[in-house]
Amino acid sequence: MPITKSVSGFHLLLLCLMLIVSGCYTRESSGDETDTTLTVEKNEEKPTATAPAESAKVDVNLYLEISNGMKGFMPPAEAGRQPTGFQTRLNKMISEVQDGIYVDAKSYYLAKQDNQGRPVLDSVSYNTLKSTVVSGIKANVLGTPLPAMLQAALGKSVAQDAVSIIISDFIHGPDPRDQGQFISLDSDIRSSLKLAEHKGLVMAVLADASAFYGSYYPAVKKPAASRKLDGEEIPYYIWVIGRQQDVQVVTSKVLRNLPAQQAYFGFGYTTLPYSAVLKSKQFRPSGVVYCTSRTAEACTSVNMQPQKDEPVAFTIGMDLSTLPASMQEVKYLERHLKLAATGCRASLGDITAASEDTKAMPDLASFTHFVQVNVPQLTASKGTIALQLPQVVPAWIGNWSTENDNDPAADPKKTYQFNKIIDGVQALYRDQRKHVFSLTMDFNKAD
Amino acid sequence: MIQNFFSGLYELILGRPMPANFTNDYREVVFPNTGLQLFLISLALVVIYYYVLNRMMSTGFYKTQHWVLFLALNAIIAFVVPIVQVNSHGIDSHSYTYMFAFVNMIYSLILFFVFSILLKRGSVQAWTTPMKWPHKR
């Protein structure tokens, strides 16, 4: 009897041990459990990710200025002559607006002025617009009162809740009786666009130059009031005004192949996906740095402790795919991306765009850019490191401006007081956010 | 609590986990898992040696050399467990891993000895293995 007792006692002990040991193994698999919750979350995210694609259709109002000064961009077709760059680009653009899948409702307007110098927006069909682009402007329209035209166009688009695409040479041609407008150009532009500020709209300004055949009417009328050009390059501009996500759709999906000269006003992003990349073989961190949370999907807080002989360096992955095209260029980021740190000394290292290698890694695939951050020293036990992209006016705007546009052959690709026009635009957004984005990485001193 | 205990136990000798970017995986998973398994497996082997082989059954494994055999078996398990733990959690291999395995093995020797001293009294045939001390009987 005592023997069986001890045997059952032993069985009990063995059972207990097995339970404890198996309990230990389930602890071990806790990582797998979080993995499954992650995949569940990802599955839930998918529908929301596809939802914007469906609602990414925009209504577009396209305004083409047809003053005499624009005629040279759209010379009538002639055997043996290539279409101008303007015609090629416009043709592609309007067919994309008309037939592309990203545009819902579309309206086309020819912008001119009546005899009193007031802007007139003529609603036309697609075919009329197309024939205007390929075979030229017949009407005789003198000058463009730029602010008035912008105001009329913007007012119409806001009323229709559409994105405005305005195509013009942006040579200001005020009524000859009111030359004072030249002096107040920037404030006039600002007041004409104030609706954009009030409605929270953003603006993309794209510039390109095209061969020009025919009479060119400079803003500065001396020594020549007009010049005959035969293929010289004259700048023209495409302004896109609307809500941020709509402008983004137009610039990336409808216009495509944007010219190199791009400027964006009022753009801002409060939520961009980003994470410290600490466990990838491509971006191995150095020094003592690890994510504060072991299971967090996006690591936005790290623990670190730089040593004298072993400074900390790690990589932050960011998804900038929703940013305007020119801001996604590595060169642009290298020039403008800033690092603001509290509680440590830190500097920016290499900035790289996603490559085939990173796209193949599941944990890196969602990022478009990788920024290395070097932290040689902490000055406090906790703090923040923020990656910030400030709003900057691109350098090309100054280069495309001139105070005398009378002789475009000698001084090509310049528009009279274009910087002043842009000053007016900038004034709209002066008091808004200072950064296009600011991504904050918290840190604690590692124990 | 248990995490801190085991992290402290290993980092006392090994220092900060390396590579440092896997510090959390070591502290929150690998150290506690390995430490718990170290305790339980050592205890289980001691119980098997003294109570199964030398009390319920009379197998004749009561000599010191058999005890040493179990001690070595425990040490091998204690060396393998950390390496398995580290690899199964996707942690980059590092010399730290093997230092960790070595330290765990040393701990297993100490633990096996301590458990033997504490539990050998209940054994019928092996209560004097590996030595008579501290029991007099």
Coordinates of C-alpha atoms in Angstrom, one line a residue:
Chain A
M1 CA 0.0 0.0 0.0
P2 CA 2.6 2.6 0.9
I3 CA 4.4 1.8 -2.4
T4 CA 1.3 2.6 -4.5
K5 CA 0.7 5.7 -2.4
S6 CA 4.2 6.9 -3.2
V7 CA 3.7 6.0 -6.9
S8 CA 0.6 8.1 -7.1
G9 CA 2.4 10.9 -5.2
F10 CA 5.2 10.7 -7.7
H11 CA 2.7 10.8 -10.6
L12 CA 1.2 13.9 -9.1
L13 CA 4.7 15.5 -8.9
L14 CA 5.4 14.5 -12.5
L15 CA 2.1 15.9 -13.6
C16 CA 2.9 19.2 -11.8
L17 CA 6.3 19.4 -13.4
M18 CA 4.9 18.7 -16.9
L19 CA 2.3 21.4 -16.4
I20 CA 4.9 23.9 -15.3
V21 CA 7.3 23.0 -18.1
S22 CA 4.5 23.2 -20.7
G23 CA 3.5 26.5 -19.2
C24 CA 7.0 27.6 -19.7
Y25 CA 6.8 26.7 -23.4
T26 CA 3.6 28.6 -23.9
R27 CA 5.4 31.6 -22.5
E28 CA 8.0 31.1 -25.1
S29 CA 5.4 31.1 -27.9
S30 CA 4.1 34.5 -26.7
G31 CA 6.0 36.0 -29.7
D32 CA 3.9 33.9 -32.1
E33 CA 0.7 35.1 -30.5
T34 CA 1.6 38.7 -31.1
D35 CA 2.5 37.8 -34.6
T36 CA -1.0 36.5 -35.2
T37 CA -2.5 39.7 -33.7
L38 CA -0.3 41.6 -36.1
T39 CA -1.5 39.8 -39.1
V40 CA -5.1 40.3 -38.0
E41 CA -4.4 44.0 -37.7
K42 CA -2.9 44.0 -41.2
N43 CA -5.9 42.3 -42.6
E44 CA -8.1 44.9 -41.0
E45 CA -6.0 47.7 -42.5
K46 CA -6.3 46.4 -46.0
P47 CA -9.8 47.6 -46.7
T48 CA -9.0 51.0 -45.4
A49 CA -6.0 51.1 -47.6
T50 CA -8.0 50.4 -50.7
A51 CA -10.8 52.7 -49.7
P52 CA -8.9 56.0 -50.6
A53 CA -8.1 54.5 -54.0
E54 CA -11.8 54.4 -54.8
S55 CA -12.5 57.8 -53.4
A56 CA -9.3 59.1 -55.1
K57 CA -11.4 60.3 -58.1
V58 CA -11.4 64.0 -58.4
D59 CA -13.5 66.6 -60.2
V60 CA -11.4 68.8 -62.4
N61 CA -11.9 72.3 -63.8
L62 CA -9.3 73.0 -66.4
Y63 CA -8.7 76.6 -67.4
L64 CA -6.6 77.5 -70.4
E65 CA -5.7 81.1 -71.0
I66 CA -6.1 82.1 -74.6
S67 CA -4.8 85.6 -74.8
N68 CA -2.8 86.7 -77.8
G69 CA 0.4 86.0 -75.8
M70 CA -0.5 82.3 -75.6
K71 CA -0.9 81.9 -79.4
G72 CA 2.8 81.2 -79.9
F73 CA 2.6 78.0 -77.8
M74 CA -0.1 76.6 -80.0
P75 CA 0.9 77.3 -83.6
P76 CA -1.5 75.8 -86.2
A77 CA -0.3 72.4 -87.3
E78 CA 2.0 72.5 -90.3
A79 CA 3.7 69.7 -92.2
G80 CA 7.3 69.3 -91.2
R81 CA 7.1 71.0 -87.9
Q82 CA 7.1 69.2 -84.6
P83 CA 4.4 70.1 -82.1
T84 CA 5.6 72.4 -79.4
G85 CA 6.4 71.1 -76.0
F86 CA 3.4 72.9 -74.8
Q87 CA 1.1 71.2 -77.3
T88 CA 2.5 67.8 -76.5
R89 CA 2.1 68.2 -72.7
L90 CA -1.3 69.8 -73.0
N91 CA -2.6 67.1 -75.3
K92 CA -1.5 64.3 -73.0
M93 CA -2.9 66.2 -70.0
I94 CA -6.3 66.9 -71.4
S95 CA -6.8 63.4 -72.7
E96 CA -5.9 62.1 -69.3
V97 CA -8.4 64.4 -67.7
Q98 CA -11.0 63.4 -70.3
D99 CA -10.4 59.7 -70.4
G100 CA -8.4 58.8 -67.3
I101 CA -9.8 56.8 -64.5
Y102 CA -8.9 59.3 -61.8
V103 CA -11.1 62.1 -62.9
D104 CA -14.8 62.0 -62.3
A105 CA -16.5 65.2 -63.5
K106 CA -14.6 67.5 -65.8
S107 CA -15.2 71.0 -67.2
Y108 CA -13.0 72.9 -69.6
Y109 CA -12.8 76.7 -69.8
L110 CA -11.0 79.1 -72.1
A111 CA -10.0 82.1 -70.0
K112 CA -10.0 85.5 -71.7
Q113 CA -11.1 89.0 -71.0
D114 CA -13.9 91.1 -72.3
N115 CA -13.5 94.7 -73.6
Q116 CA -13.7 96.1 -70.1
G117 CA -10.7 94.0 -69.0
R118 CA -12.9 91.7 -66.9
P119 CA -12.1 88.0 -67.0
V120 CA -14.4 85.7 -68.9
L121 CA -14.4 81.9 -68.5
D122 CA -15.9 80.3 -71.5
S123 CA -17.1 76.8 -70.9
V124 CA -16.2 74.6 -73.9
S125 CA -16.3 71.0 -74.8
Y126 CA -13.4 68.7 -74.9
N127 CA -13.2 68.8 -78.6
T128 CA -13.1 72.5 -78.8
L129 CA -10.4 72.6 -76.2
K130 CA -8.4 70.0 -78.1
S131 CA -8.7 71.8 -81.4
T132 CA -7.6 75.0 -79.7
V133 CA -4.5 73.3 -78.4
V134 CA -3.6 71.6 -81.7
S135 CA -4.6 74.2 -84.2
G136 CA -4.3 77.5 -82.4
I137 CA -6.3 80.4 -81.0
K138 CA -8.5 82.3 -83.4
A139 CA -9.9 85.1 -81.1
N140 CA -8.0 88.3 -80.5
V141 CA -7.6 88.8 -76.8
L142 CA -5.4 91.5 -75.4
G143 CA -3.5 91.0 -72.1
T144 CA -4.4 89.0 -69.0
P145 CA -5.3 90.6 -65.8
L146 CA -3.7 87.8 -63.9
P147 CA -5.2 88.3 -60.4
A148 CA -8.7 88.7 -61.7
M149 CA -8.4 85.6 -63.8
L150 CA -7.1 83.5 -60.9
Q151 CA -9.9 84.8 -58.7
A152 CA -12.6 84.0 -61.2
A153 CA -11.2 80.5 -61.9
L154 CA -10.8 79.7 -58.2
G155 CA -14.2 81.0 -57.3
K156 CA -15.8 78.8 -59.9
S157 CA -13.9 75.7 -58.8
V158 CA -14.6 76.2 -55.2
A159 CA -18.3 76.5 -55.9
Q160 CA -18.2 73.3 -57.9
D161 CA -15.9 71.6 -55.4
A162 CA -13.4 70.8 -58.1
V163 CA -9.7 71.0 -58.5
S164 CA -8.5 73.8 -60.6
I165 CA -5.8 73.3 -63.2
I166 CA -4.8 76.7 -64.6
I167 CA -2.5 76.9 -67.6
S168 CA -1.1 80.2 -68.5
D169 CA 2.2 82.0 -69.3
F170 CA 1.6 84.1 -66.2
I171 CA 2.8 87.2 -67.9
H172 CA 0.8 89.9 -66.2
G173 CA -1.0 92.1 -68.7
P174 CA -3.0 94.6 -66.8
D175 CA -5.4 97.0 -68.4
P176 CA -3.3 99.8 -70.0
R177 CA -5.3 102.3 -67.9
D178 CA -4.2 100.6 -64.7
Q179 CA -0.5 100.1 -64.8
G180 CA -0.3 100.5 -61.0
Q181 CA -1.2 96.8 -60.8
F182 CA 2.5 96.0 -61.5
I183 CA 3.5 97.5 -58.2
S184 CA 0.9 95.6 -56.2
L185 CA 1.2 92.3 -58.0
D186 CA 2.1 90.3 -55.0
S187 CA -0.7 91.6 -52.8
D188 CA -3.1 91.4 -55.7
I189 CA -2.3 87.7 -56.2
R190 CA -2.7 87.1 -52.5
S191 CA -6.1 88.7 -52.3
S192 CA -7.2 87.0 -55.5
L193 CA -6.4 83.6 -54.0
K194 CA -7.6 84.3 -50.4
L195 CA -10.4 81.8 -51.0
A196 CA -7.8 79.1 -51.1
E197 CA -6.5 80.1 -47.7
H198 CA -10.0 80.2 -46.2
K199 CA -11.0 76.8 -47.6
G200 CA -7.7 75.2 -46.6
L201 CA -6.6 74.5 -50.2
V202 CA -3.1 73.8 -51.3
M203 CA -1.3 74.8 -54.5
A204 CA 1.1 73.1 -56.8
V205 CA 3.0 75.2 -59.3
L206 CA 4.7 73.4 -62.2
A207 CA 6.8 75.2 -64.7
D208 CA 8.1 74.2 -68.1
A209 CA 9.4 76.0 -71.2
S210 CA 8.2 75.4 -74.7
A211 CA 9.2 76.4 -78.1
F212 CA 7.2 79.5 -79.2
Y213 CA 6.3 80.6 -82.7
G214 CA 4.7 83.9 -83.3
S215 CA 4.2 87.2 -81.5
Y216 CA 5.5 87.4 -78.0
Y217 CA 4.1 90.2 -75.8
P218 CA 6.4 90.9 -72.9
A219 CA 5.3 92.7 -69.8
V220 CA 8.0 95.3 -70.2
K221 CA 7.1 97.1 -73.4
K222 CA 10.4 98.8 -74.1
P223 CA 12.2 98.7 -76.4
A224 CA 9.8 96.4 -78.3
A225 CA 6.1 96.1 -77.5
S226 CA 6.0 92.7 -79.2
R227 CA 8.5 90.4 -80.8
K228 CA 8.3 87.8 -83.4
L229 CA 9.8 84.5 -82.1
D230 CA 10.6 81.4 -84.0
G231 CA 11.1 78.5 -81.7
E232 CA 12.6 80.3 -78.7
E233 CA 11.8 78.8 -75.3
I234 CA 9.2 80.6 -73.3
P235 CA 8.0 79.4 -69.9
Y236 CA 4.4 78.4 -69.2
Y237 CA 2.9 77.3 -65.9
I238 CA 0.4 74.8 -64.7
W239 CA -1.2 75.7 -61.4
V240 CA -3.1 73.1 -59.5
I241 CA -5.3 74.3 -56.7
G242 CA -7.5 72.2 -54.4
R243 CA -7.6 70.0 -51.3
Q244 CA -4.3 68.4 -50.6
Q245 CA -5.3 64.8 -51.4
D246 CA -7.0 66.0 -54.6
V247 CA -4.0 68.0 -55.8
Q248 CA -1.9 65.0 -55.0
V249 CA -4.1 62.8 -57.3
V250 CA -3.9 65.3 -60.1
T251 CA -0.2 65.8 -59.9
S252 CA 0.8 62.1 -59.5
K253 CA -2.0 60.3 -61.4
V254 CA -3.4 62.7 -64.0
L255 CA -0.5 65.0 -65.0
R256 CA 2.3 62.4 -64.6
N257 CA 5.7 63.1 -66.0
L258 CA 5.9 66.4 -64.2
P259 CA 8.4 69.0 -65.3
A260 CA 11.5 69.3 -63.1
Q261 CA 10.4 72.7 -61.8
Q262 CA 7.8 72.1 -59.1
A263 CA 6.8 74.2 -56.1
Y264 CA 4.2 73.2 -53.5
F265 CA 2.5 75.5 -51.2
G266 CA 0.4 74.7 -48.1
F267 CA 1.2 71.0 -48.1
G268 CA 1.4 69.4 -44.7
Y269 CA 1.2 65.9 -43.3
T270 CA 0.3 65.1 -39.7
T271 CA 0.4 61.3 -40.1
L272 CA 3.1 59.6 -42.1
P273 CA 4.1 56.0 -41.4
Y274 CA 7.6 55.8 -39.9
S275 CA 9.6 53.5 -37.6
A276 CA 13.0 52.9 -36.3
V277 CA 14.6 50.1 -38.3
L278 CA 16.6 48.2 -35.7
K279 CA 16.5 44.5 -36.6
S280 CA 17.1 44.5 -40.3
K281 CA 20.2 43.1 -41.9
Q282 CA 20.3 46.0 -44.4
F283 CA 20.3 48.7 -41.8
R284 CA 22.2 47.3 -38.9
P285 CA 22.3 49.8 -36.0
S286 CA 25.5 50.4 -34.1
G287 CA 26.0 51.1 -30.5
V288 CA 23.6 50.4 -27.7
V289 CA 20.1 51.1 -29.1
Y290 CA 17.0 49.0 -29.1
C291 CA 13.2 49.5 -29.4
T292 CA 11.5 50.4 -26.1
S293 CA 8.7 48.0 -27.0
R294 CA 9.6 44.5 -28.2
T295 CA 6.3 43.9 -29.9
A296 CA 5.4 47.3 -31.4
E297 CA 4.7 47.1 -35.1
A298 CA 6.1 50.6 -35.6
C299 CA 8.9 51.5 -33.3
T300 CA 8.6 55.2 -32.4
S301 CA 10.5 55.1 -29.2
V302 CA 13.9 53.7 -28.6
N303 CA 16.2 53.1 -25.7
M304 CA 19.8 54.0 -26.3
Q305 CA 23.1 54.7 -24.6
P306 CA 25.9 56.0 -26.7
Q307 CA 29.4 55.3 -25.4
K308 CA 32.5 57.4 -26.0
D309 CA 34.1 54.8 -28.2
E310 CA 30.8 53.5 -29.5
P311 CA 28.3 56.2 -30.7
V312 CA 24.8 55.2 -31.5
A313 CA 23.7 55.1 -35.1
F314 CA 20.4 53.7 -36.4
T315 CA 18.0 54.1 -39.3
I316 CA 14.5 55.5 -39.4
G317 CA 12.3 54.2 -42.2
M318 CA 9.6 56.6 -43.6
D319 CA 6.8 56.2 -46.0
L320 CA 6.8 59.4 -48.1
S321 CA 4.9 58.0 -51.0
T322 CA 2.0 60.5 -50.4
L323 CA 4.3 63.5 -50.7
P324 CA 4.6 65.6 -53.9
A325 CA 7.1 64.1 -56.3
S326 CA 9.9 66.5 -56.0
M327 CA 9.9 66.2 -52.2
Q328 CA 10.5 62.5 -52.5
E329 CA 13.7 63.0 -54.3
V330 CA 16.7 62.0 -52.2
K331 CA 18.6 65.1 -53.3
Y332 CA 15.8 67.3 -52.1
L333 CA 15.6 65.5 -48.8
E334 CA 19.4 65.7 -48.4
R335 CA 19.3 69.4 -48.9
H336 CA 16.2 70.2 -46.8
L337 CA 15.5 67.5 -44.2
K338 CA 16.4 68.7 -40.7
L339 CA 16.9 67.0 -37.5
A340 CA 15.7 68.6 -34.3
A341 CA 16.8 66.9 -31.1
T342 CA 16.2 67.5 -27.4
G343 CA 18.2 65.7 -24.8
C344 CA 21.0 64.6 -27.1
R345 CA 23.4 65.6 -29.7
A346 CA 22.3 64.1 -33.0
S347 CA 23.0 64.5 -36.7
L348 CA 21.6 63.2 -39.9
G349 CA 23.5 60.6 -41.8
D350 CA 22.8 59.0 -45.2
I351 CA 19.4 59.3 -46.8
T352 CA 18.5 56.4 -49.1
A353 CA 15.5 55.6 -51.2
A354 CA 13.9 52.2 -51.1
S355 CA 15.6 49.7 -53.3
E356 CA 14.6 46.3 -54.6
D357 CA 16.3 44.7 -51.6
T358 CA 14.4 46.7 -49.1
K359 CA 11.1 46.1 -50.9
A360 CA 11.7 42.4 -50.7
M361 CA 11.9 42.5 -46.9
P362 CA 8.4 42.4 -45.4
D363 CA 9.3 44.7 -42.5
L364 CA 10.9 47.3 -44.8
A365 CA 8.6 47.0 -47.7
S366 CA 6.2 49.7 -46.5
F367 CA 9.0 52.4 -46.4
T368 CA 10.1 54.6 -49.3
H369 CA 13.0 56.3 -47.6
F370 CA 15.6 55.5 -44.9
V371 CA 17.4 58.1 -42.9
Q372 CA 20.4 57.3 -40.7
V373 CA 20.6 59.2 -37.4
N374 CA 23.8 59.5 -35.5
V375 CA 23.7 60.1 -31.8
P376 CA 27.2 60.5 -30.2
Q377 CA 26.0 61.8 -26.9
L378 CA 23.0 62.1 -24.6
T379 CA 22.5 65.2 -22.5
A380 CA 19.4 64.0 -20.7
S381 CA 17.9 60.7 -19.7
K382 CA 15.0 61.1 -22.1
G383 CA 14.2 63.3 -25.0
T384 CA 13.1 63.4 -28.6
I385 CA 14.6 63.3 -32.1
A386 CA 12.4 64.8 -34.8
L387 CA 12.9 64.6 -38.5
Q388 CA 11.4 67.7 -40.1
L389 CA 10.9 68.8 -43.6
P390 CA 10.5 72.6 -43.6
Q391 CA 8.4 74.5 -46.2
V392 CA 10.9 75.9 -48.6
V393 CA 10.5 77.9 -51.8
P394 CA 12.5 76.1 -54.4
A395 CA 15.5 77.9 -56.0
W396 CA 14.2 77.6 -59.5
I397 CA 11.6 80.3 -58.8
G398 CA 14.3 82.9 -58.5
N399 CA 16.0 81.6 -61.6
W400 CA 12.8 81.8 -63.6
S401 CA 12.1 85.4 -62.6
T402 CA 13.2 88.6 -64.3
E403 CA 12.7 92.3 -64.0
N404 CA 12.8 92.7 -67.8
D405 CA 11.3 90.1 -70.0
N406 CA 11.6 92.1 -73.2
D407 CA 14.1 90.0 -75.0
P408 CA 13.5 86.3 -74.3
A409 CA 16.0 85.2 -76.9
A410 CA 18.8 86.8 -74.8
D411 CA 17.4 85.8 -71.5
P412 CA 15.4 82.6 -72.0
K413 CA 13.0 80.8 -69.6
K414 CA 12.2 83.8 -67.5
T415 CA 8.9 85.3 -66.5
Y416 CA 8.4 88.9 -65.5
Q417 CA 8.3 89.2 -61.7
F418 CA 7.5 85.6 -61.2
N419 CA 9.0 85.7 -57.8
K420 CA 6.6 88.5 -56.8
I421 CA 3.7 86.3 -57.9
I422 CA 5.0 83.5 -55.8
D423 CA 5.5 85.9 -52.9
G424 CA 1.8 86.6 -53.1
V425 CA 1.1 82.8 -53.0
Q426 CA 3.4 82.3 -50.2
A427 CA 1.8 85.0 -48.1
L428 CA -1.3 82.8 -48.1
Y429 CA 0.4 80.1 -46.2
R430 CA 2.8 82.1 -44.1
D431 CA 1.0 81.5 -40.8
Q432 CA 0.3 77.9 -41.4
R433 CA 2.4 75.0 -40.4
K434 CA 6.1 75.5 -40.7
H435 CA 6.9 71.9 -41.7
V436 CA 5.6 69.6 -44.4
F437 CA 6.1 66.9 -41.9
S438 CA 7.6 66.3 -38.5
L439 CA 8.3 62.8 -37.3
T440 CA 9.2 62.4 -33.7
M441 CA 11.2 59.5 -32.3
D442 CA 11.2 59.4 -28.4
F443 CA 14.2 58.1 -26.6
N444 CA 15.1 57.0 -23.1
K445 CA 18.5 56.3 -21.8
A446 CA 19.0 52.6 -21.8
D447 CA 19.5 50.9 -18.4
Chain B
M1 CA 9.7 40.5 -11.6
I2 CA 10.8 37.1 -12.9
Q3 CA 12.1 38.9 -16.0
N4 CA 14.2 41.2 -13.9
F5 CA 15.5 38.4 -11.7
F6 CA 16.7 36.3 -14.6
S7 CA 18.0 39.3 -16.6
G8 CA 20.0 40.3 -13.5
L9 CA 21.2 36.7 -13.0
Y10 CA 22.7 36.5 -16.5
E11 CA 23.7 40.1 -17.1
L12 CA 25.6 40.1 -13.8
I13 CA 28.2 37.9 -15.5
L14 CA 27.6 38.5 -19.2
G15 CA 26.9 42.2 -19.2
R16 CA 24.5 43.9 -21.6
P17 CA 23.0 41.7 -24.3
M18 CA 24.7 41.8 -27.6
P19 CA 23.9 42.7 -30.4
A20 CA 22.3 45.5 -28.4
N21 CA 19.3 45.9 -30.8
F22 CA 18.0 42.6 -29.5
T23 CA 18.2 43.6 -25.8
N24 CA 14.5 43.4 -25.4
D25 CA 14.3 39.9 -26.8
Y26 CA 16.9 38.8 -24.4
R27 CA 15.4 40.5 -21.4
E28 CA 11.8 39.8 -22.0
V29 CA 11.9 36.3 -23.6
V30 CA 15.2 34.5 -23.8
F31 CA 16.5 35.1 -20.2
P32 CA 13.3 34.3 -18.4
N33 CA 12.6 31.2 -20.6
T34 CA 16.1 29.9 -20.3
G35 CA 16.2 30.6 -16.5
L36 CA 12.9 28.9 -15.9
Q37 CA 13.9 25.9 -18.0
L38 CA 17.2 25.8 -16.2
F39 CA 15.5 25.6 -12.8
L40 CA 12.8 23.1 -13.8
I41 CA 15.0 20.7 -15.8
S42 CA 17.7 20.7 -13.1
L43 CA 15.0 20.0 -10.5
A44 CA 13.4 17.3 -12.7
L45 CA 16.7 15.5 -13.2
V46 CA 17.5 15.6 -9.6
V47 CA 14.1 14.2 -8.7
I48 CA 14.4 11.5 -11.3
Y49 CA 17.8 10.5 -10.1
Y50 CA 17.0 10.4 -6.4
Y51 CA 13.3 9.5 -6.3
V52 CA 12.6 7.6 -9.4
L53 CA 15.8 5.6 -10.0
N54 CA 16.9 5.3 -6.4
R55 CA 13.7 5.1 -4.4
M56 CA 10.7 3.8 -6.4
M57 CA 12.9 1.6 -8.5
S58 CA 16.1 -0.1 -7.4
T59 CA 18.2 0.4 -10.5
G60 CA 21.6 0.4 -9.1
F61 CA 22.4 3.9 -10.4
Y62 CA 23.4 5.0 -6.9
K63 CA 27.1 5.5 -7.5
T64 CA 28.8 8.9 -7.8
Q65 CA 29.7 8.2 -11.4
H66 CA 26.0 7.8 -12.2
W67 CA 25.3 11.1 -10.4
V68 CA 28.0 12.7 -12.5
L69 CA 26.4 11.3 -15.6
F70 CA 23.2 13.1 -14.7
L71 CA 25.1 16.2 -13.9
A72 CA 26.7 16.2 -17.3
L73 CA 23.3 15.4 -19.0
N74 CA 21.9 18.5 -17.3
A75 CA 24.9 20.6 -18.3
I76 CA 24.4 19.6 -22.0
I77 CA 20.8 20.4 -21.9
A78 CA 21.7 23.7 -20.2
F79 CA 24.1 24.5 -23.0
V80 CA 21.7 23.6 -25.8
V81 CA 18.6 25.4 -24.4
P82 CA 19.9 29.0 -24.7
I83 CA 21.2 28.4 -28.3
V84 CA 17.8 27.0 -29.3
Q85 CA 16.0 30.0 -27.6
V86 CA 18.2 32.5 -29.3
N87 CA 17.8 31.0 -32.7
S88 CA 14.1 30.4 -32.4
H89 CA 13.5 34.1 -31.7
G90 CA 15.3 35.3 -34.8
I91 CA 18.1 36.9 -32.9
D92 CA 21.3 37.5 -34.8
S93 CA 24.1 35.1 -33.8
H94 CA 26.9 36.6 -31.8
S95 CA 29.7 35.3 -29.5
Y96 CA 27.5 36.6 -26.7
T97 CA 25.1 33.7 -27.5
Y98 CA 27.7 31.1 -26.7
M99 CA 29.0 33.0 -23.7
F100 CA 25.4 32.9 -22.5
A101 CA 25.1 29.2 -23.1
F102 CA 28.4 28.6 -21.2
V103 CA 27.2 30.7 -18.2
N104 CA 23.9 28.8 -18.2
M105 CA 25.8 25.6 -18.2
I106 CA 27.9 26.7 -15.2
Y107 CA 24.6 27.7 -13.4
S108 CA 23.2 24.2 -14.2
L109 CA 26.2 22.6 -12.4
I110 CA 25.7 24.7 -9.4
L111 CA 21.9 24.2 -9.3
F112 CA 22.1 20.5 -9.8
F113 CA 24.5 20.3 -6.9
V114 CA 22.3 22.4 -4.7
F115 CA 19.2 20.5 -5.5
S116 CA 21.1 17.2 -4.9
I117 CA 22.1 18.4 -1.4
L118 CA 18.6 19.5 -0.6
L119 CA 16.7 16.5 -1.9
K120 CA 19.1 13.5 -1.6
R121 CA 17.9 12.8 2.0
G122 CA 14.6 11.4 0.6
S123 CA 16.3 8.9 -1.5
V124 CA 16.6 5.3 -0.3
Q125 CA 19.7 4.0 -2.1
A126 CA 21.5 7.2 -3.0
W127 CA 21.3 9.4 0.0
T128 CA 25.1 9.4 0.3
T129 CA 25.6 10.3 -3.4
P130 CA 27.7 12.2 -4.2
M131 CA 28.8 12.3 -0.5
K132 CA 27.4 11.8 2.9
W133 CA 27.4 15.4 4.0
P134 CA 25.3 17.1 5.4
H135 CA 23.2 14.2 6.5
K136 CA 24.4 11.9 9.3
R137 CA 21.8 9.1 9.6

